[in-house]
């Protein structure tokens, strides 16, 4: 079974940067795309960024120009580079990877941005 492990979260001051990583292991095939979501306390999960198999990307308006999603297929890894972090970016960030047959979620990594 495919498993996703996120890392890179932590505590950072406003204006700082973090790089999240999502490493997939197991039987991986036919990946259509990967995404990063986040969920803050009391709020619904929201899409932060996505990357399709062809390399196209999309971002939530709230993070455009600050976050960058990328991938390294050889390493089965998806990244989220987060710059100019704001307190409102504080949330648990989840990696999602999908194919035509399956969708997997990571356990999440906490990102806390202090004022």
N, CA, C and O atoms as a Tinker XYZ file with bonds, in Angstrom:
   460  protein
     1  N      0.838000   -1.181000    0.000000    73     2
     2  CA     0.000000    0.000000    0.000000    64     1     3
     3  C      0.881000    1.242000    0.000000    63     2     4     5
     4  O      1.923000    1.277000    0.655000    81     3
     5  N      0.456000    2.250000   -0.735000    73     3     6
     6  CA     1.192000    3.499000   -0.794000    64     5     7
     7  C      1.040000    4.228000    0.529000    63     6     8     9
     8  O     -0.054000    4.312000    1.087000    81     7
     9  N      2.146000    4.748000    1.019000    73     7    10
    10  CA     2.142000    5.562000    2.220000    64     9    11
    11  C      2.835000    6.882000    1.936000    63    10    12    13
    12  O      3.802000    6.941000    1.176000    81    11
    13  N      2.331000    7.936000    2.553000    73    11    14
    14  CA     2.903000    9.262000    2.403000    64    13    15
    15  C      3.401000    9.746000    3.753000    63    14    16    17
    16  O      2.710000    9.622000    4.764000    81    15
    17  N      4.590000   10.290000    3.759000    73    15    18
    18  CA     5.176000   10.831000    4.971000    64    17    19
    19  C      5.574000   12.269000    4.723000    63    18    20    21
    20  O      6.400000   12.558000    3.856000    81    19
    21  N      4.982000   13.170000    5.491000    73    19    22
    22  CA     5.283000   14.592000    5.376000    64    21    23
    23  C      6.313000   14.995000    6.415000    63    22    24    25
    24  O      6.385000   14.420000    7.501000    81    23
    25  N      7.092000   15.976000    6.066000    73    23    26
    26  CA     8.066000   16.520000    6.993000    64    25    27
    27  C      8.348000   17.966000    6.620000    63    26    28    29
    28  O      7.960000   18.432000    5.548000    81    27
    29  N      9.019000   18.659000    7.504000    73    27    30
    30  CA     9.435000   20.022000    7.235000    64    29    31
    31  C      8.652000   21.086000    7.961000    63    30    32    33
    32  O      9.018000   22.261000    7.916000    81    31
    33  N      7.583000   20.702000    8.628000    73    31    34
    34  CA     6.819000   21.676000    9.373000    64    33    35
    35  C      7.570000   22.133000   10.603000    63    34    36    37
    36  O      8.587000   21.553000   10.984000    81    35
    37  N      7.058000   23.174000   11.212000    73    35    38
    38  CA     7.683000   23.694000   12.406000    64    37    39
    39  C      7.170000   25.059000   12.750000    63    38    40    41
    40  O      6.154000   25.518000   12.228000    81    39
    41  N      7.886000   25.698000   13.634000    73    39    42
    42  CA     7.550000   27.041000   14.096000    64    41    43
    43  C      8.464000   28.040000   13.416000    63    42    44    45
    44  O      9.684000   27.882000   13.415000    81    43
    45  N      7.868000   29.064000   12.840000    73    43    46
    46  CA     8.641000   30.068000   12.135000    64    45    47
    47  C      7.997000   31.435000   12.349000    63    46    48    49
    48  O      6.783000   31.539000   12.525000    81    47
    49  N      8.812000   32.464000   12.332000    73    47    50
    50  CA     8.296000   33.821000   12.454000    64    49    51
    51  C      7.670000   34.290000   11.148000    63    50    52    53
    52  O      8.027000   33.825000   10.066000    81    51
    53  N      6.739000   35.210000   11.272000    73    51    54
    54  CA     6.152000   35.811000   10.081000    64    53    55
    55  C      7.250000   36.356000    9.177000    63    54    56    57
    56  O      8.208000   36.980000    9.633000    81    55
    57  N      7.083000   36.103000    7.887000    73    55    58
    58  CA     8.087000   36.505000    6.921000    64    57    59
    59  C      9.122000   35.444000    6.630000    63    58    60    61
    60  O      9.908000   35.579000    5.693000    81    59
    61  N      9.129000   34.394000    7.422000    73    59    62
    62  CA    10.085000   33.326000    7.240000    64    61    63
    63  C      9.657000   32.329000    6.183000    63    62    64    65
    64  O      8.643000   32.505000    5.507000    81    63
    65  N     10.453000   31.278000    6.056000    73    63    66
    66  CA    10.224000   30.275000    5.020000    64    65    67
    67  C     10.321000   28.871000    5.594000    63    66    68    69
    68  O     11.028000   28.627000    6.572000    81    67
    69  N      9.605000   27.966000    4.971000    73    67    70
    70  CA     9.679000   26.549000    5.278000    64    69    71
    71  C      9.539000   25.774000    3.979000    63    70    72    73
    72  O      8.913000   26.237000    3.025000    81    71
    73  N     10.127000   24.599000    3.958000    73    71    74
    74  CA     9.973000   23.700000    2.834000    64    73    75
    75  C      9.428000   22.380000    3.332000    63    74    76    77
    76  O     10.075000   21.678000    4.108000    81    75
    77  N      8.236000   22.051000    2.880000    73    75    78
    78  CA     7.610000   20.800000    3.239000    64    77    79
    79  C      7.936000   19.735000    2.204000    63    78    80    81
    80  O      8.028000   20.017000    1.009000    81    79
    81  N      8.107000   18.513000    2.679000    73    79    82
    82  CA     8.366000   17.392000    1.801000    64    81    83
    83  C      7.328000   16.306000    2.043000    63    82    84    85
    84  O      6.869000   16.105000    3.167000    81    83
    85  N      6.971000   15.621000    0.989000    73    83    86
    86  CA     6.049000   14.503000    1.058000    64    85    87
    87  C      6.669000   13.362000    0.272000    63    86    88    89
    88  O      6.779000   13.426000   -0.953000    81    87
    89  N      7.071000   12.327000    0.979000    73    87    90
    90  CA     7.719000   11.183000    0.356000    64    89    91
    91  C      6.745000   10.021000    0.287000    63    90    92    93
    92  O      6.179000    9.612000    1.302000    81    91
    93  N      6.553000    9.497000   -0.901000    73    91    94
    94  CA     5.674000    8.358000   -1.109000    64    93    95
    95  C      6.481000    7.075000   -1.169000    63    94    96    97
    96  O      7.544000    7.019000   -1.786000    81    95
    97  N      5.964000    6.055000   -0.524000    73    95    98
    98  CA     6.603000    4.750000   -0.555000    64    97    99
    99  C      5.553000    3.684000   -0.827000    63    98   100   101
   100  O      4.353000    3.926000   -0.696000    81    99
   101  N      6.020000    2.514000   -1.203000    73    99   102
   102  CA     5.115000    1.436000   -1.539000    64   101   103
   103  C      4.978000    1.284000   -3.039000    63   102   104   105
   104  O      5.836000    1.724000   -3.804000    81   103
   105  N      3.902000    0.663000   -3.444000    73   103   106
   106  CA     3.664000    0.431000   -4.860000    64   105   107
   107  C      3.015000    1.661000   -5.461000    63   106   108   109
   108  O      1.830000    1.926000   -5.260000    81   107
   109  N      3.811000    2.398000   -6.194000    73   107   110
   110  CA     3.371000    3.663000   -6.765000    64   109   111
   111  C      3.359000    3.554000   -8.284000    63   110   112   113
   112  O      4.364000    3.219000   -8.911000    81   111
   113  N      2.213000    3.842000   -8.847000    73   111   114
   114  CA     2.095000    3.825000  -10.299000    64   113   115
   115  C      0.916000    4.669000  -10.729000    63   114   116   117
   116  O     -0.044000    4.862000   -9.983000    81   115
   117  N      1.008000    5.161000  -11.934000    73   115   118
   118  CA    -0.098000    5.881000  -12.534000    64   117   119
   119  C     -0.509000    7.152000  -11.811000    63   118   120   121
   120  O     -1.688000    7.504000  -11.797000    81   119
   121  N      0.443000    7.837000  -11.215000    73   119   122
   122  CA     0.129000    9.060000  -10.486000    64   121   123
   123  C     -0.348000   10.148000  -11.443000    63   122   124   125
   124  O      0.324000   10.475000  -12.421000    81   123
   125  N     -1.506000   10.693000  -11.144000    73   123   126
   126  CA    -2.065000   11.768000  -11.958000    64   125   127
   127  C     -1.684000   13.149000  -11.448000    63   126   128   129
   128  O     -1.540000   14.095000  -12.221000    81   127
   129  N     -1.524000   13.247000  -10.150000    73   127   130
   130  CA    -1.190000   14.534000   -9.591000    64   129   131
   131  C     -1.006000   14.466000   -8.095000    63   130   132   133
   132  O     -1.289000   13.449000   -7.462000    81   131
   133  N     -0.533000   15.548000   -7.547000    73   131   134
   134  CA    -0.319000   15.658000   -6.121000    64   133   135
   135  C     -0.721000   17.046000   -5.666000    63   134   136   137
   136  O     -0.673000   18.009000   -6.431000    81   135
   137  N     -1.114000   17.129000   -4.418000    73   135   138
   138  CA    -1.586000   18.397000   -3.884000    64   137   139
   139  C     -1.171000   18.548000   -2.429000    63   138   140   141
   140  O     -0.877000   17.578000   -1.730000    81   139
   141  N     -1.161000   19.782000   -2.011000    73   139   142
   142  CA    -1.032000   20.112000   -0.602000    64   141   143
   143  C     -2.317000   20.789000   -0.147000    63   142   144   145
   144  O     -2.815000   21.714000   -0.790000    81   143
   145  N     -2.835000   20.317000    0.958000    73   143   146
   146  CA    -3.985000   20.913000    1.613000    64   145   147
   147  C     -3.569000   21.375000    2.998000    63   146   148   149
   148  O     -2.522000   20.984000    3.513000    81   147
   149  N     -4.395000   22.202000    3.580000    73   147   150
   150  CA    -4.152000   22.594000    4.961000    64   149   151
   151  C     -5.468000   22.748000    5.694000    63   150   152   153
   152  O     -6.512000   23.010000    5.095000    81   151
   153  N     -5.394000   22.581000    6.988000    73   151   154
   154  CA    -6.566000   22.725000    7.824000    64   153   155
   155  C     -6.180000   23.402000    9.126000    63   154   156   157
   156  O     -5.354000   22.901000    9.889000    81   155
   157  N     -6.786000   24.530000    9.357000    73   155   158
   158  CA    -6.589000   25.258000   10.596000    64   157   159
   159  C     -7.693000   24.885000   11.568000    63   158   160   161
   160  O     -8.766000   24.455000   11.144000    81   159
   161  N     -7.453000   25.040000   12.864000    73   159   162
   162  CA    -8.492000   24.721000   13.850000    64   161   163
   163  C     -9.793000   25.457000   13.567000    63   162   164   165
   164  O     -9.800000   26.668000   13.347000    81   163
   165  N    -10.881000   24.719000   13.574000    73   163   166
   166  CA   -12.184000   25.308000   13.344000    64   165   167
   167  C    -12.511000   25.611000   11.902000    63   166   168   169
   168  O    -13.571000   26.167000   11.613000    81   167
   169  N    -11.631000   25.259000   10.995000    73   167   170
   170  CA   -11.850000   25.529000    9.584000    64   169   171
   171  C    -11.843000   24.239000    8.780000    63   170   172   173
   172  O    -11.314000   23.217000    9.219000    81   171
   173  N    -12.435000   24.304000    7.602000    73   171   174
   174  CA   -12.412000   23.172000    6.698000    64   173   175
   175  C    -11.054000   23.044000    6.023000    63   174   176   177
   176  O    -10.295000   24.006000    5.909000    81   175
   177  N    -10.779000   21.844000    5.589000    73   175   178
   178  CA    -9.590000   21.617000    4.794000    64   177   179
   179  C     -9.681000   22.413000    3.503000    63   178   180   181
   180  O    -10.741000   22.471000    2.880000    81   179
   181  N     -8.588000   23.019000    3.105000    73   179   182
   182  CA    -8.566000   23.789000    1.876000    64   181   183
   183  C     -7.370000   23.414000    1.020000    63   182   184   185
   184  O     -6.299000   23.077000    1.526000    81   183
   185  N     -7.575000   23.479000   -0.272000    73   183   186
   186  CA    -6.497000   23.227000   -1.211000    64   185   187
   187  C     -5.531000   24.396000   -1.211000    63   186   188   189
   188  O     -5.936000   25.553000   -1.330000    81   187
   189  N     -4.270000   24.088000   -1.078000    73   187   190
   190  CA    -3.227000   25.104000   -1.093000    64   189   191
   191  C     -2.551000   25.168000   -2.453000    63   190   192   193
   192  O     -2.402000   26.245000   -3.030000    81   191
   193  N     -2.147000   24.020000   -2.957000    73   191   194
   194  CA    -1.435000   23.959000   -4.225000    64   193   195
   195  C     -1.577000   22.580000   -4.823000    63   194   196   197
   196  O     -1.725000   21.595000   -4.100000    81   195
   197  N     -1.533000   22.504000   -6.134000    73   195   198
   198  CA    -1.603000   21.232000   -6.824000    64   197   199
   199  C     -0.655000   21.203000   -8.000000    63   198   200   201
   200  O     -0.329000   22.238000   -8.582000    81   199
   201  N     -0.217000   20.006000   -8.340000    73   199   202
   202  CA     0.632000   19.811000   -9.505000    64   201   203
   203  C      0.142000   18.581000  -10.242000    63   202   204   205
   204  O     -0.043000   17.522000   -9.643000    81   203
   205  N     -0.069000   18.719000  -11.540000    73   203   206
   206  CA    -0.554000   17.637000  -12.374000    64   205   207
   207  C      0.609000   16.839000  -12.947000    63   206   208   209
   208  O      1.767000   17.249000  -12.860000    81   207
   209  N      0.280000   15.694000  -13.533000    73   207   210
   210  CA     1.320000   14.828000  -14.079000    64   209   211
   211  C      2.138000   15.520000  -15.153000    63   210   212   213
   212  O      3.326000   15.240000  -15.314000    81   211
   213  N      1.500000   16.427000  -15.893000    73   211   214
   214  CA     2.199000   17.156000  -16.927000    64   213   215
   215  C      3.035000   18.306000  -16.417000    63   214   216   217
   216  O      3.773000   18.927000  -17.181000    81   215
   217  N      2.927000   18.595000  -15.139000    73   215   218
   218  CA     3.731000   19.638000  -14.540000    64   217   219
   219  C      3.014000   20.944000  -14.282000    63   218   220   221
   220  O      3.578000   21.835000  -13.647000    81   219
   221  N      1.791000   21.085000  -14.754000    73   219   222
   222  CA     1.059000   22.313000  -14.502000    64   221   223
   223  C      0.727000   22.429000  -13.022000    63   222   224   225
   224  O      0.528000   21.425000  -12.338000    81   223
   225  N      0.671000   23.645000  -12.545000    73   223   226
   226  CA     0.430000   23.892000  -11.130000    64   225   227
   227  C     -0.722000   24.850000  -10.938000    63   226   228   229
   228  O     -1.066000   25.619000  -11.836000    81   227
   229  N     -1.309000   24.796000   -9.770000    73   227   230
   230  CA    -2.332000   25.746000   -9.396000    64   229   231
   231  C     -2.201000   26.034000   -7.913000    63   230   232   233
   232  O     -1.717000   25.205000   -7.142000    81   231
   233  N     -2.641000   27.225000   -7.524000    73   231   234
   234  CA    -2.486000   27.677000   -6.158000    64   233   235
   235  C     -3.729000   28.383000   -5.676000    63   234   236   237
   236  O     -4.454000   29.007000   -6.451000    81   235
   237  N     -3.962000   28.275000   -4.394000    73   235   238
   238  CA    -4.984000   29.093000   -3.783000    64   237   239
   239  C     -4.574000   30.558000   -3.879000    63   238   240   241
   240  O     -3.391000   30.890000   -3.808000    81   239
   241  N     -5.560000   31.419000   -4.040000    73   239   242
   242  CA    -5.255000   32.840000   -4.160000    64   241   243
   243  C     -4.462000   33.360000   -2.965000    63   242   244   245
   244  O     -3.632000   34.259000   -3.103000    81   243
   245  N     -4.719000   32.796000   -1.811000    73   243   246
   246  CA    -4.085000   33.277000   -0.599000    64   245   247
   247  C     -2.582000   32.998000   -0.545000    63   246   248   249
   248  O     -1.866000   33.608000    0.249000    81   247
   249  N     -2.105000   32.081000   -1.383000    73   247   250
   250  CA    -0.688000   31.726000   -1.341000    64   249   251
   251  C      0.041000   32.019000   -2.640000    63   250   252   253
   252  O      1.254000   31.828000   -2.717000    81   251
   253  N     -0.663000   32.473000   -3.653000    73   251   254
   254  CA    -0.024000   32.767000   -4.929000    64   253   255
   255  C      1.098000   33.775000   -4.750000    63   254   256   257
   256  O      0.957000   34.782000   -4.055000    81   255
   257  N      2.204000   33.477000   -5.391000    73   255   258
   258  CA     3.360000   34.343000   -5.301000    64   257   259
   259  C      4.235000   34.079000   -4.108000    63   258   260   261
   260  O      5.349000   34.598000   -4.031000    81   259
   261  N      3.752000   33.273000   -3.161000    73   259   262
   262  CA     4.519000   32.975000   -1.957000    64   261   263
   263  C      4.909000   31.506000   -1.857000    63   262   264   265
   264  O      5.985000   31.177000   -1.358000    81   263
   265  N      4.034000   30.625000   -2.332000    73   263   266
   266  CA     4.266000   29.188000   -2.237000    64   265   267
   267  C      4.571000   28.616000   -3.611000    63   266   268   269
   268  O      4.079000   29.114000   -4.624000    81   267
   269  N      5.378000   27.575000   -3.641000    73   267   270
   270  CA     5.696000   26.875000   -4.876000    64   269   271
   271  C      5.635000   25.374000   -4.644000    63   270   272   273
   272  O      6.293000   24.848000   -3.747000    81   271
   273  N      4.845000   24.690000   -5.454000    73   271   274
   274  CA     4.793000   23.238000   -5.390000    64   273   275
   275  C      5.685000   22.664000   -6.483000    63   274   276   277
   276  O      5.719000   23.179000   -7.601000    81   275
   277  N      6.391000   21.617000   -6.162000    73   275   278
   278  CA     7.264000   20.974000   -7.125000    64   277   279
   279  C      7.339000   19.487000   -6.814000    63   278   280   281
   280  O      6.827000   19.033000   -5.791000    81   279
   281  N      7.966000   18.746000   -7.683000    73   279   282
   282  CA     8.076000   17.311000   -7.481000    64   281   283
   283  C      9.405000   16.796000   -7.996000    63   282   284   285
   284  O     10.055000   17.417000   -8.836000    81   283
   285  N      9.786000   15.654000   -7.476000    73   283   286
   286  CA    10.939000   14.925000   -7.955000    64   285   287
   287  C     10.478000   13.487000   -8.107000    63   286   288   289
   288  O     10.456000   12.726000   -7.140000    81   287
   289  N     10.111000   13.124000   -9.319000    73   287   290
   290  CA     9.549000   11.801000   -9.548000    64   289   291
   291  C     10.523000   10.680000   -9.197000    63   290   292   293
   292  O     10.116000    9.628000   -8.706000    81   291
   293  N     11.801000   10.909000   -9.450000    73   291   294
   294  CA    12.794000    9.892000   -9.150000    64   293   295
   295  C     12.857000    9.591000   -7.662000    63   294   296   297
   296  O     13.197000    8.478000   -7.261000    81   295
   297  N     12.532000   10.575000   -6.851000    73   295   298
   298  CA    12.555000   10.406000   -5.403000    64   297   299
   299  C     11.166000   10.196000   -4.813000    63   298   300   301
   300  O     11.010000   10.082000   -3.597000    81   299
   301  N     10.160000   10.147000   -5.680000    73   299   302
   302  CA     8.778000    9.997000   -5.230000    64   301   303
   303  C      8.424000   11.038000   -4.170000    63   302   304   305
   304  O      7.812000   10.729000   -3.147000    81   303
   305  N      8.819000   12.253000   -4.438000    73   303   306
   306  CA     8.678000   13.311000   -3.454000    64   305   307
   307  C      8.008000   14.537000   -4.060000    63   306   308   309
   308  O      8.300000   14.935000   -5.188000    81   307
   309  N      7.115000   15.117000   -3.293000    73   307   310
   310  CA     6.474000   16.380000   -3.628000    64   309   311
   311  C      6.877000   17.401000   -2.574000    63   310   312   313
   312  O      6.932000   17.092000   -1.383000    81   311
   313  N      7.154000   18.599000   -3.014000    73   311   314
   314  CA     7.599000   19.654000   -2.118000    64   313   315
   315  C      6.625000   20.822000   -2.130000    63   314   316   317
   316  O      5.907000   21.052000   -3.103000    81   315
   317  N      6.622000   21.538000   -1.043000    73   315   318
   318  CA     5.926000   22.812000   -0.979000    64   317   319
   319  C      6.872000   23.819000   -0.347000    63   318   320   321
   320  O      7.140000   23.774000    0.854000    81   319
   321  N      7.368000   24.719000   -1.165000    73   319   322
   322  CA     8.227000   25.795000   -0.685000    64   321   323
   323  C      7.338000   26.954000   -0.274000    63   322   324   325
   324  O      6.561000   27.466000   -1.080000    81   323
   325  N      7.451000   27.361000    0.961000    73   323   326
   326  CA     6.610000   28.411000    1.508000    64   325   327
   327  C      7.485000   29.581000    1.923000    63   326   328   329
   328  O      8.365000   29.445000    2.772000    81   327
   329  N      7.237000   30.712000    1.323000    73   327   330
   330  CA     7.985000   31.926000    1.616000    64   329   331
   331  C      7.038000   33.010000    2.115000    63   330   332   333
   332  O      5.821000   32.922000    1.947000    81   331
   333  N      7.618000   34.025000    2.728000    73   331   334
   334  CA     6.838000   35.152000    3.242000    64   333   335
   335  C      5.644000   34.675000    4.050000    63   334   336   337
   336  O      4.518000   35.128000    3.847000    81   335
   337  N      5.900000   33.770000    4.954000    73   335   338
   338  CA     4.826000   33.161000    5.719000    64   337   339
   339  C      4.114000   34.177000    6.599000    63   338   340   341
   340  O      4.715000   35.107000    7.138000    81   339
   341  N      2.822000   33.964000    6.720000    73   339   342
   342  CA     1.955000   34.822000    7.507000    64   341   343
   343  C      1.305000   34.010000    8.620000    63   342   344   345
   344  O      1.173000   32.792000    8.498000    81   343
   345  N      0.899000   34.661000    9.696000    73   343   346
   346  CA     0.218000   33.921000   10.762000    64   345   347
   347  C     -0.992000   33.132000   10.272000    63   346   348   349
   348  O     -1.281000   32.057000   10.796000    81   347
   349  N     -1.693000   33.650000    9.281000    73   347   350
   350  CA    -2.850000   32.948000    8.756000    64   349   351
   351  C     -2.495000   31.690000    7.981000    63   350   352   353
   352  O     -3.384000   30.927000    7.604000    81   351
   353  N     -1.215000   31.462000    7.738000    73   351   354
   354  CA    -0.775000   30.213000    7.133000    64   353   355
   355  C     -0.692000   29.086000    8.148000    63   354   356   357
   356  O     -0.494000   27.929000    7.777000    81   355
   357  N     -0.839000   29.408000    9.406000    73   355   358
   358  CA    -0.768000   28.401000   10.456000    64   357   359
   359  C     -1.854000   27.347000   10.264000    63   358   360   361
   360  O     -3.040000   27.669000   10.195000    81   359
   361  N     -1.439000   26.101000   10.179000    73   359   362
   362  CA    -2.366000   25.003000    9.929000    64   361   363
   363  C     -1.585000   23.705000    9.921000    63   362   364   365
   364  O     -0.354000   23.697000    9.940000    81   363
   365  N     -2.321000   22.613000    9.894000    73   363   366
   366  CA    -1.725000   21.325000    9.598000    64   365   367
   367  C     -1.775000   21.143000    8.091000    63   366   368   369
   368  O     -2.833000   21.273000    7.477000    81   367
   369  N     -0.644000   20.847000    7.508000    73   367   370
   370  CA    -0.539000   20.691000    6.065000    64   369   371
   371  C     -0.501000   19.216000    5.711000    63   370   372   373
   372  O      0.256000   18.442000    6.297000    81   371
   373  N     -1.329000   18.835000    4.742000    73   371   374
   374  CA    -1.469000   17.452000    4.332000    64   373   375
   375  C     -1.097000   17.280000    2.871000    63   374   376   377
   376  O     -1.470000   18.089000    2.022000    81   375
   377  N     -0.368000   16.236000    2.594000    73   375   378
   378  CA    -0.030000   15.868000    1.233000    64   377   379
   379  C     -1.070000   14.892000    0.700000    63   378   380   381
   380  O     -1.523000   14.004000    1.421000    81   379
   381  N     -1.440000   15.056000   -0.546000    73   379   382
   382  CA    -2.353000   14.158000   -1.222000    64   381   383
   383  C     -1.778000   13.760000   -2.564000    63   382   384   385
   384  O     -1.332000   14.608000   -3.336000    81   383
   385  N     -1.790000   12.469000   -2.839000    73   383   386
   386  CA    -1.332000   11.944000   -4.121000    64   385   387
   387  C     -2.433000   11.055000   -4.672000    63   386   388   389
   388  O     -3.033000   10.272000   -3.937000    81   387
   389  N     -2.695000   11.176000   -5.951000    73   387   390
   390  CA    -3.804000   10.437000   -6.546000    64   389   391
   391  C     -3.427000    9.831000   -7.889000    63   390   392   393
   392  O     -2.548000   10.318000   -8.601000    81   391
   393  N     -4.123000    8.754000   -8.202000    73   391   394
   394  CA    -4.054000    8.131000   -9.514000    64   393   395
   395  C     -5.478000    7.847000   -9.952000    63   394   396   397
   396  O     -6.433000    8.252000   -9.289000    81   395
   397  N     -5.618000    7.149000  -11.070000    73   395   398
   398  CA    -6.944000    6.782000  -11.534000    64   397   399
   399  C     -7.611000    5.778000  -10.599000    63   398   400   401
   400  O     -8.830000    5.608000  -10.635000    81   399
   401  N     -6.822000    5.117000   -9.769000    73   399   402
   402  CA    -7.333000    4.031000   -8.956000    64   401   403
   403  C     -7.277000    4.271000   -7.456000    63   402   404   405
   404  O     -7.949000    3.575000   -6.695000    81   403
   405  N     -6.495000    5.235000   -7.024000    73   403   406
   406  CA    -6.346000    5.432000   -5.590000    64   405   407
   407  C     -5.993000    6.867000   -5.252000    63   406   408   409
   408  O     -5.474000    7.622000   -6.075000    81   407
   409  N     -6.289000    7.206000   -4.035000    73   407   410
   410  CA    -5.930000    8.498000   -3.470000    64   409   411
   411  C     -5.365000    8.259000   -2.081000    63   410   412   413
   412  O     -5.935000    7.502000   -1.296000    81   411
   413  N     -4.254000    8.898000   -1.778000    73   411   414
   414  CA    -3.612000    8.731000   -0.487000    64   413   415
   415  C     -3.372000   10.073000    0.182000    63   414   416   417
   416  O     -3.103000   11.083000   -0.469000    81   415
   417  N     -3.476000   10.048000    1.489000    73   415   418
   418  CA    -3.228000   11.221000    2.312000    64   417   419
   419  C     -2.119000   10.952000    3.310000    63   418   420   421
   420  O     -2.001000    9.852000    3.849000    81   419
   421  N     -1.316000   11.961000    3.547000    73   419   422
   422  CA    -0.349000   11.876000    4.617000    64   421   423
   423  C     -1.002000   12.191000    5.947000    63   422   424   425
   424  O     -2.179000   12.549000    6.004000    81   423
   425  N     -0.241000   12.057000    7.006000    73   423   426
   426  CA    -0.763000   12.302000    8.340000    64   425   427
   427  C     -0.731000   13.772000    8.729000    63   426   428   429
   428  O     -1.342000   14.165000    9.723000    81   427
   429  N     -0.037000   14.568000    7.971000    73   427   430
   430  CA     0.004000   15.989000    8.214000    64   429   431
   431  C      1.241000   16.428000    8.964000    63   430   432   433
   432  O      1.829000   15.667000    9.732000    81   431
   433  N      1.620000   17.657000    8.729000    73   431   434
   434  CA     2.724000   18.271000    9.445000    64   433   435
   435  C      2.312000   19.676000    9.863000    63   434   436   437
   436  O      1.759000   20.436000    9.069000    81   435
   437  N      2.584000   20.005000   11.100000    73   435   438
   438  CA     2.138000   21.273000   11.661000    64   437   439
   439  C      3.049000   22.410000   11.230000    63   438   440   441
   440  O      4.273000   22.322000   11.329000    81   439
   441  N      2.430000   23.474000   10.753000    73   439   442
   442  CA     3.134000   24.713000   10.450000    64   441   443
   443  C      2.542000   25.800000   11.320000    63   442   444   445
   444  O      1.339000   26.058000   11.279000    81   443
   445  N      3.381000   26.427000   12.097000    73   443   446
   446  CA     2.938000   27.505000   12.973000    64   445   447
   447  C      3.758000   28.748000   12.673000    63   446   448   449
   448  O      4.987000   28.725000   12.730000    81   447
   449  N      3.072000   29.822000   12.358000    73   447   450
   450  CA     3.721000   31.077000   12.023000    64   449   451
   451  C      3.377000   32.089000   13.104000    63   450   452   453
   452  O      2.207000   32.417000   13.304000    81   451
   453  N      4.372000   32.572000   13.786000    73   451   454
   454  CA     4.167000   33.521000   14.864000    64   453   455
   455  C      4.198000   34.950000   14.344000    63   454   456   457
   456  O      4.841000   35.247000   13.337000    81   455
   457  N      3.496000   35.825000   15.046000    73   455   458
   458  CA     3.437000   37.228000   14.652000    64   457   459
   459  C      4.720000   37.948000   14.998000    63   458   460
   460  O      4.846000   39.144000   14.736000    81   459
